[in-house]
Amino acid sequence: MITIESVQKKLKEKGLKLTNQRKAIIEVLVENKDNFLTAEEIFLKSREKCPQTNFSTIYRNLEILTNLNIIHKTNIENNTSMFELVQNDSHHHHIICKKCGRTEFIDFCPLDKILSEVDKKNFTLTDHKFELYGYCDKCKKKDNR
Amino acid sequence: MITIESVQKKLKEKGLKLTNQRKAIIEVLVENKDNFLTAEEIFLKSREKCPQTNFSTIYRNLEILTNLNIIHKTNIENNTSMFELVQNDSHHHHIICKKCGRTEFIDFCPLDKILSEVDKKNFTLTDHKFELYGYCDKCKKKDNR
DNA sequence: ATGCATGCAAAGCATTTGCAATCAA
DNA sequence: TTGATTGCAAATGCTTTGCATGCAT
């Protein structure tokens, strides 16, 4: 279970300062840990908690948190990144609603199934992505493609 | 086997005109059908064949070809889209070199393995992505992350 | 001839950065 | 106190768009 406190502890261990802006960002991420959020969504929600928060602060912190493996960044369709808290207890993948960003977790990871095949190709693997896209119950395809 | 001619035929069937710029773009895509290319790479290579080609022409055509399912668009890491010709004989996934963009195909598709689980979640699926990232033989991790 | 396609230049949007001021430790 | 962090504003990079011209059919 991820809490605000546990993330803050993780930050302190890394020697990072706990500014109000950073606290707000983390709170937002924890409160929305079942959804991918855009930087703008995180910005707007963070500003409710810490009004003076600036957009560049958001981006700088999202990068720091990504590098620390506290959050996970993905690009769904276009050129807008989305972020979610890393649920560090279990490796998992996602089903993502293309309209509202709501996600469900998939415990299944296909990587094991094909690792032997990859080795043959002489690639050194660093990352993988397995994501399903569609429309959730509430957003069921209207005039979307 | 995908040839320039077969793609051009497909375009004609759709009522699209065969301009020199469009021909050049298709040639580039066919010649590099084993690699994802960025729009810029496609631009530079196309201009070798058709010097007056403009960047906006590239983007307009990439969008048209994507909508016609002639090419496939993906976002690897950041906010730069990459494109490859659709190998329409078989559904497949990719191993992608994060440095040079070279790809290998993976015939295995994990989707079947979990379809039943997805149904339970009431998502209407439209797309999925299964991609492995790493460094190919030639680019073996240097100072990359 | 007709309208789809292009070139050009400007705009749009997400993201990044330089720098001086501010704040947590 | 001191370096990490922030706000601001400007810059960047990729992509899109409006409009007049050009070209394939």
Coordinates of C-alpha atoms (C1' of nucleotides) in Angstrom, one line a residue:
Chain A
M1 CA 0.0 0.0 0.0
I2 CA 1.4 3.3 -1.1
T3 CA 0.9 6.3 1.2
I4 CA 1.9 9.9 1.1
E5 CA 4.2 9.2 4.1
S6 CA 5.9 6.3 2.4
V7 CA 6.7 8.3 -0.7
Q8 CA 7.9 11.2 1.4
K9 CA 10.2 8.9 3.3
K10 CA 11.6 7.6 0.0
L11 CA 12.3 11.2 -1.0
K12 CA 14.1 12.0 2.2
E13 CA 16.2 9.0 1.9
K14 CA 17.3 10.3 -1.5
G15 CA 18.2 13.7 0.0
L16 CA 15.4 15.5 -1.7
K17 CA 13.7 18.4 0.0
L18 CA 10.0 18.3 0.9
T19 CA 8.7 21.6 -0.5
N20 CA 5.1 22.3 -0.4
Q21 CA 4.9 22.1 -4.1
R22 CA 6.5 18.6 -4.1
K23 CA 4.2 17.5 -1.3
A24 CA 1.2 18.6 -3.3
I25 CA 2.3 16.8 -6.4
I26 CA 2.8 13.6 -4.4
E27 CA -0.5 13.9 -2.7
V28 CA -2.2 14.3 -6.1
L29 CA -0.4 11.2 -7.4
V30 CA -1.3 9.1 -4.4
E31 CA -4.9 10.2 -4.5
N32 CA -5.1 9.2 -8.1
K33 CA -3.0 6.2 -8.0
D34 CA -5.5 4.2 -10.1
N35 CA -5.4 6.6 -13.0
F36 CA -2.8 7.9 -15.4
L37 CA -2.8 11.7 -15.2
T38 CA -1.5 14.3 -17.7
A39 CA 1.0 16.9 -16.6
E40 CA -1.8 19.4 -16.9
E41 CA -4.1 17.5 -14.7
I42 CA -1.4 17.1 -12.1
F43 CA -0.8 20.8 -12.4
L44 CA -4.4 21.8 -11.9
K45 CA -4.9 19.4 -8.9
S46 CA -1.6 20.4 -7.3
R47 CA -2.5 24.1 -7.5
E48 CA -5.6 23.4 -5.5
K49 CA -3.3 22.3 -2.7
C50 CA -0.5 24.7 -3.3
P51 CA -1.8 27.6 -5.3
Q52 CA 1.5 29.1 -6.4
T53 CA 2.7 25.9 -8.0
N54 CA 4.2 26.6 -11.4
F55 CA 4.0 24.4 -14.5
S56 CA 7.7 24.1 -14.8
T57 CA 7.9 22.9 -11.2
I58 CA 5.5 20.2 -12.2
Y59 CA 7.6 19.0 -15.1
R60 CA 10.8 19.2 -13.1
N61 CA 9.3 17.1 -10.3
L62 CA 7.7 14.6 -12.7
E63 CA 11.1 14.0 -14.2
I64 CA 12.8 13.6 -10.8
L65 CA 10.1 11.2 -9.6
T66 CA 10.3 9.2 -12.8
N67 CA 14.1 8.8 -12.5
L68 CA 13.6 7.7 -8.9
N69 CA 11.1 5.1 -10.2
I70 CA 8.4 6.6 -7.9
I71 CA 6.2 7.3 -10.9
H72 CA 5.8 5.8 -14.3
K73 CA 5.5 7.7 -17.5
T74 CA 3.7 6.6 -20.7
N75 CA 2.6 7.9 -24.0
I76 CA -0.8 6.6 -24.9
E77 CA -1.6 7.9 -28.3
N78 CA -0.2 11.2 -29.3
N79 CA 2.4 13.5 -27.8
T80 CA 1.0 13.9 -24.3
S81 CA 2.7 12.0 -21.6
M82 CA 0.8 10.5 -18.7
F83 CA 2.0 9.6 -15.3
E84 CA 1.0 7.2 -12.5
L85 CA 2.5 6.2 -9.2
V86 CA 4.5 3.0 -9.3
Q87 CA 2.8 0.3 -7.4
N88 CA 6.0 -1.2 -6.3
D89 CA 4.7 -4.3 -4.7
S90 CA 3.9 -6.0 -8.0
H91 CA 4.9 -5.6 -11.6
H92 CA 1.8 -5.1 -13.7
H93 CA 0.4 -3.7 -16.9
H94 CA -2.7 -1.6 -17.8
I95 CA -5.9 -1.3 -19.6
I96 CA -6.3 2.4 -20.3
C97 CA -9.5 4.3 -21.2
K98 CA -8.6 6.6 -24.1
K99 CA -11.2 9.1 -23.1
C100 CA -10.9 9.6 -19.4
G101 CA -7.6 7.9 -18.6
R102 CA -9.1 5.5 -16.1
T103 CA -7.0 2.4 -15.8
E104 CA -7.3 -1.2 -14.6
F105 CA -4.4 -3.3 -13.8
I106 CA -3.4 -6.5 -15.5
D107 CA -1.3 -8.8 -13.4
F108 CA -0.3 -10.9 -16.4
C109 CA 3.1 -9.9 -18.0
P110 CA 3.9 -11.4 -21.4
L111 CA 7.6 -10.9 -21.1
D112 CA 8.4 -14.3 -19.6
K113 CA 6.7 -16.0 -22.4
I114 CA 9.1 -14.7 -25.0
L115 CA 12.4 -14.0 -23.2
S116 CA 14.1 -16.9 -24.9
E117 CA 13.1 -15.6 -28.3
V118 CA 14.5 -12.2 -27.5
D119 CA 17.8 -13.5 -26.4
K120 CA 18.3 -14.9 -29.8
K121 CA 18.0 -11.5 -31.3
N122 CA 20.9 -10.1 -29.3
F123 CA 19.0 -7.2 -27.9
T124 CA 19.8 -6.0 -24.4
L125 CA 16.4 -5.3 -23.0
T126 CA 15.8 -2.3 -20.8
D127 CA 12.0 -1.7 -20.8
H128 CA 8.8 -3.1 -22.1
K129 CA 5.3 -1.9 -22.6
F130 CA 2.1 -4.0 -22.7
E131 CA -0.9 -1.8 -22.7
L132 CA -4.5 -2.2 -23.8
Y133 CA -6.5 0.8 -24.9
G134 CA -10.2 1.2 -25.3
Y135 CA -13.2 2.8 -23.7
C136 CA -14.3 2.1 -20.2
D137 CA -17.9 1.5 -19.1
K138 CA -18.6 5.1 -18.6
C139 CA -17.1 6.4 -21.8
K140 CA -18.2 3.7 -24.1
K141 CA -17.2 4.7 -27.6
K142 CA -19.3 7.6 -28.9
D143 CA -17.9 9.3 -32.0
N144 CA -14.4 8.4 -31.2
R145 CA -12.3 6.5 -33.7
Chain B
M1 CA 5.8 -9.1 -49.4
I2 CA 5.2 -5.3 -49.6
T3 CA 6.3 -3.5 -52.7
I4 CA 6.1 0.1 -53.7
E5 CA 3.7 -1.0 -56.5
S6 CA 1.4 -2.7 -54.1
V7 CA 1.2 0.4 -51.8
Q8 CA 0.6 2.6 -54.8
K9 CA -2.2 0.3 -56.0
K10 CA -3.7 0.5 -52.5
L11 CA -3.6 4.3 -52.7
K12 CA -5.2 4.4 -56.2
E13 CA -8.0 2.2 -55.0
K14 CA -8.7 4.8 -52.3
G15 CA -8.8 7.6 -54.8
L16 CA -5.6 9.2 -53.7
K17 CA -3.4 10.9 -56.1
L18 CA 0.2 9.8 -56.7
T19 CA 2.2 12.9 -56.4
N20 CA 6.0 12.7 -56.6
Q21 CA 6.2 13.7 -52.9
R22 CA 3.8 10.9 -52.0
K23 CA 5.7 8.4 -54.1
A24 CA 9.0 9.4 -52.4
I25 CA 7.5 9.0 -49.0
I26 CA 6.2 5.5 -49.8
E27 CA 9.5 4.5 -51.3
V28 CA 11.3 5.6 -48.2
L29 CA 8.9 3.6 -46.0
V30 CA 9.2 0.5 -48.2
E31 CA 13.0 0.7 -48.3
N32 CA 13.0 0.9 -44.5
K33 CA 10.2 -1.4 -43.7
D34 CA 12.2 -3.1 -40.9
N35 CA 12.8 0.1 -39.0
F36 CA 10.6 2.7 -37.3
L37 CA 11.5 6.1 -38.7
T38 CA 10.9 9.5 -37.2
A39 CA 9.1 12.1 -39.3
E40 CA 12.3 13.9 -39.7
E41 CA 14.1 10.9 -41.0
I42 CA 11.4 10.3 -43.5
F43 CA 11.6 14.0 -44.4
L44 CA 15.3 13.9 -45.0
K45 CA 15.2 10.6 -47.0
S46 CA 12.2 11.7 -49.0
R47 CA 13.9 14.9 -50.0
E48 CA 16.7 13.0 -51.5
K49 CA 14.2 11.5 -53.9
C50 CA 12.0 14.6 -54.3
P51 CA 14.0 17.7 -53.3
Q52 CA 11.1 20.2 -52.9
T53 CA 9.3 18.0 -50.4
N54 CA 8.1 20.1 -47.5
F55 CA 7.8 19.0 -43.9
S56 CA 4.1 19.7 -43.7
T57 CA 3.6 17.4 -46.7
I58 CA 5.4 14.7 -44.7
Y59 CA 3.1 15.1 -41.8
R60 CA 0.0 15.3 -43.9
N61 CA 0.9 12.2 -45.7
L62 CA 1.9 10.3 -42.6
E63 CA -1.5 11.0 -41.2
I64 CA -3.3 9.9 -44.3
L65 CA -1.3 6.7 -44.5
T66 CA -1.9 6.0 -40.8
N67 CA -5.6 6.4 -41.2
L68 CA -5.6 4.1 -44.2
N69 CA -3.7 1.5 -42.1
I70 CA -0.8 1.5 -44.5
I71 CA 1.6 2.7 -41.9
H72 CA 1.7 2.3 -38.1
K73 CA 2.5 5.0 -35.7
T74 CA 4.0 4.6 -32.2
N75 CA 5.6 6.7 -29.4
I76 CA 8.6 5.0 -28.0
E77 CA 9.8 7.0 -25.1
N78 CA 9.3 10.7 -25.4
N79 CA 7.1 12.8 -27.6
T80 CA 8.5 11.9 -30.9
S81 CA 6.3 9.7 -33.1
M82 CA 7.8 6.9 -35.2
F83 CA 6.4 5.2 -38.2
E84 CA 6.7 1.9 -40.0
L85 CA 4.9 0.2 -42.9
V86 CA 2.2 -2.2 -41.8
Q87 CA 3.2 -5.7 -42.7
N88 CA -0.3 -6.7 -43.4
D89 CA 0.2 -10.4 -43.7
S90 CA 0.6 -10.9 -40.0
H91 CA -0.1 -9.2 -36.8
H92 CA 3.0 -8.8 -34.9
H93 CA 4.9 -6.7 -32.2
H94 CA 8.3 -5.3 -31.9
I95 CA 11.7 -5.1 -30.2
I96 CA 12.9 -1.6 -30.7
C97 CA 16.4 -0.2 -30.3
K98 CA 16.2 3.0 -28.3
K99 CA 19.3 4.4 -29.9
C100 CA 19.0 3.7 -33.6
G101 CA 15.3 2.7 -34.0
R102 CA 16.2 -0.7 -35.5
T103 CA 13.4 -3.2 -34.9
E104 CA 12.9 -6.9 -34.9
F105 CA 9.5 -8.5 -35.1
I106 CA 7.9 -10.7 -32.5
D107 CA 5.2 -13.0 -33.8
F108 CA 3.8 -13.6 -30.4
C109 CA 0.8 -11.5 -29.4
P110 CA -0.1 -11.6 -25.7
L111 CA -3.7 -10.4 -26.3
D112 CA -5.3 -13.8 -26.6
K113 CA -3.9 -14.8 -23.3
I114 CA -5.8 -12.3 -21.3
L115 CA -8.9 -11.5 -23.4
S116 CA -11.2 -13.2 -20.9
E117 CA -9.9 -11.1 -18.1
V118 CA -10.4 -7.9 -20.0
D119 CA -14.0 -8.8 -20.7
K120 CA -14.7 -8.9 -17.0
K121 CA -13.5 -5.3 -16.7
N122 CA -16.1 -4.0 -19.1
F123 CA -13.6 -2.2 -21.3
T124 CA -14.2 -2.1 -25.1
L125 CA -10.8 -2.7 -26.5
T126 CA -9.7 -0.8 -29.6
D127 CA -5.9 -1.0 -29.6
H128 CA -3.0 -2.6 -27.8
K129 CA 0.7 -2.2 -27.6
F130 CA 3.3 -4.8 -26.7
E131 CA 6.8 -3.4 -27.3
L132 CA 10.2 -4.3 -26.0
Y133 CA 12.8 -1.7 -25.8
G134 CA 16.6 -2.0 -25.4
Y135 CA 19.8 -1.7 -27.3
C136 CA 20.6 -3.7 -30.4
D137 CA 23.9 -5.4 -31.0
K138 CA 25.4 -2.3 -32.6
C139 CA 24.3 0.2 -30.1
K140 CA 24.9 -1.8 -26.9
K141 CA 24.3 0.5 -24.0
K142 CA 27.0 3.1 -23.6
D143 CA 26.1 6.0 -21.4
N144 CA 22.4 5.7 -21.9
R145 CA 20.1 5.3 -19.0
Chain C
dA1 C1' -11.6 21.7 -65.4
dT2 C1' -11.7 20.3 -60.8
dG3 C1' -10.6 19.6 -56.5
dC4 C1' -7.0 17.2 -54.1
dA5 C1' -2.2 18.1 -52.7
dT6 C1' 1.5 21.1 -51.8
dG7 C1' 4.7 25.0 -50.1
dC8 C1' 5.2 28.5 -47.1
dA9 C1' 4.9 30.8 -43.0
dA10 C1' 2.8 31.2 -38.9
dA11 C1' 0.5 29.2 -35.1
dG12 C1' -0.2 25.6 -31.5
dC13 C1' 0.9 22.7 -27.8
dA14 C1' 3.7 20.1 -24.6
dT15 C1' 7.9 20.4 -22.6
dT16 C1' 12.4 22.4 -21.3
dT17 C1' 15.7 25.9 -19.8
dG18 C1' 18.3 30.2 -18.0
dC19 C1' 18.4 33.0 -14.3
dA20 C1' 17.5 35.4 -10.2
dA21 C1' 15.0 34.9 -6.0
dT22 C1' 13.4 31.7 -2.4
dC23 C1' 13.2 28.1 0.8
dA24 C1' 14.2 23.6 3.4
dA25 C1' 17.7 21.5 6.0
Chain D
dT1 C1' 24.3 29.3 5.6
dT2 C1' 24.0 26.8 1.5
dG3 C1' 22.7 24.3 -2.1
dA4 C1' 18.4 22.6 -3.8
dT5 C1' 14.1 24.3 -5.5
dT6 C1' 11.1 27.5 -7.5
dG7 C1' 8.7 31.2 -10.5
dC8 C1' 8.9 33.6 -14.4
dA9 C1' 9.4 34.2 -19.1
dA10 C1' 11.4 32.9 -23.0
dA11 C1' 12.9 29.2 -25.9
dT12 C1' 12.5 24.8 -27.9
dG13 C1' 10.9 20.9 -30.6
dC14 C1' 7.4 18.4 -32.7
dT15 C1' 3.3 18.9 -35.1
dT16 C1' -0.7 21.3 -37.2
dT17 C1' -3.1 24.7 -40.0
dG18 C1' -4.7 28.7 -43.2
dC19 C1' -4.3 30.1 -47.5
dA20 C1' -2.9 30.8 -52.1
dT21 C1' -0.8 28.1 -55.8
dG22 C1' 0.1 23.8 -58.3
dC23 C1' -0.7 19.4 -60.1
dA24 C1' -2.8 14.7 -61.0
dT25 C1' -6.8 12.9 -63.0

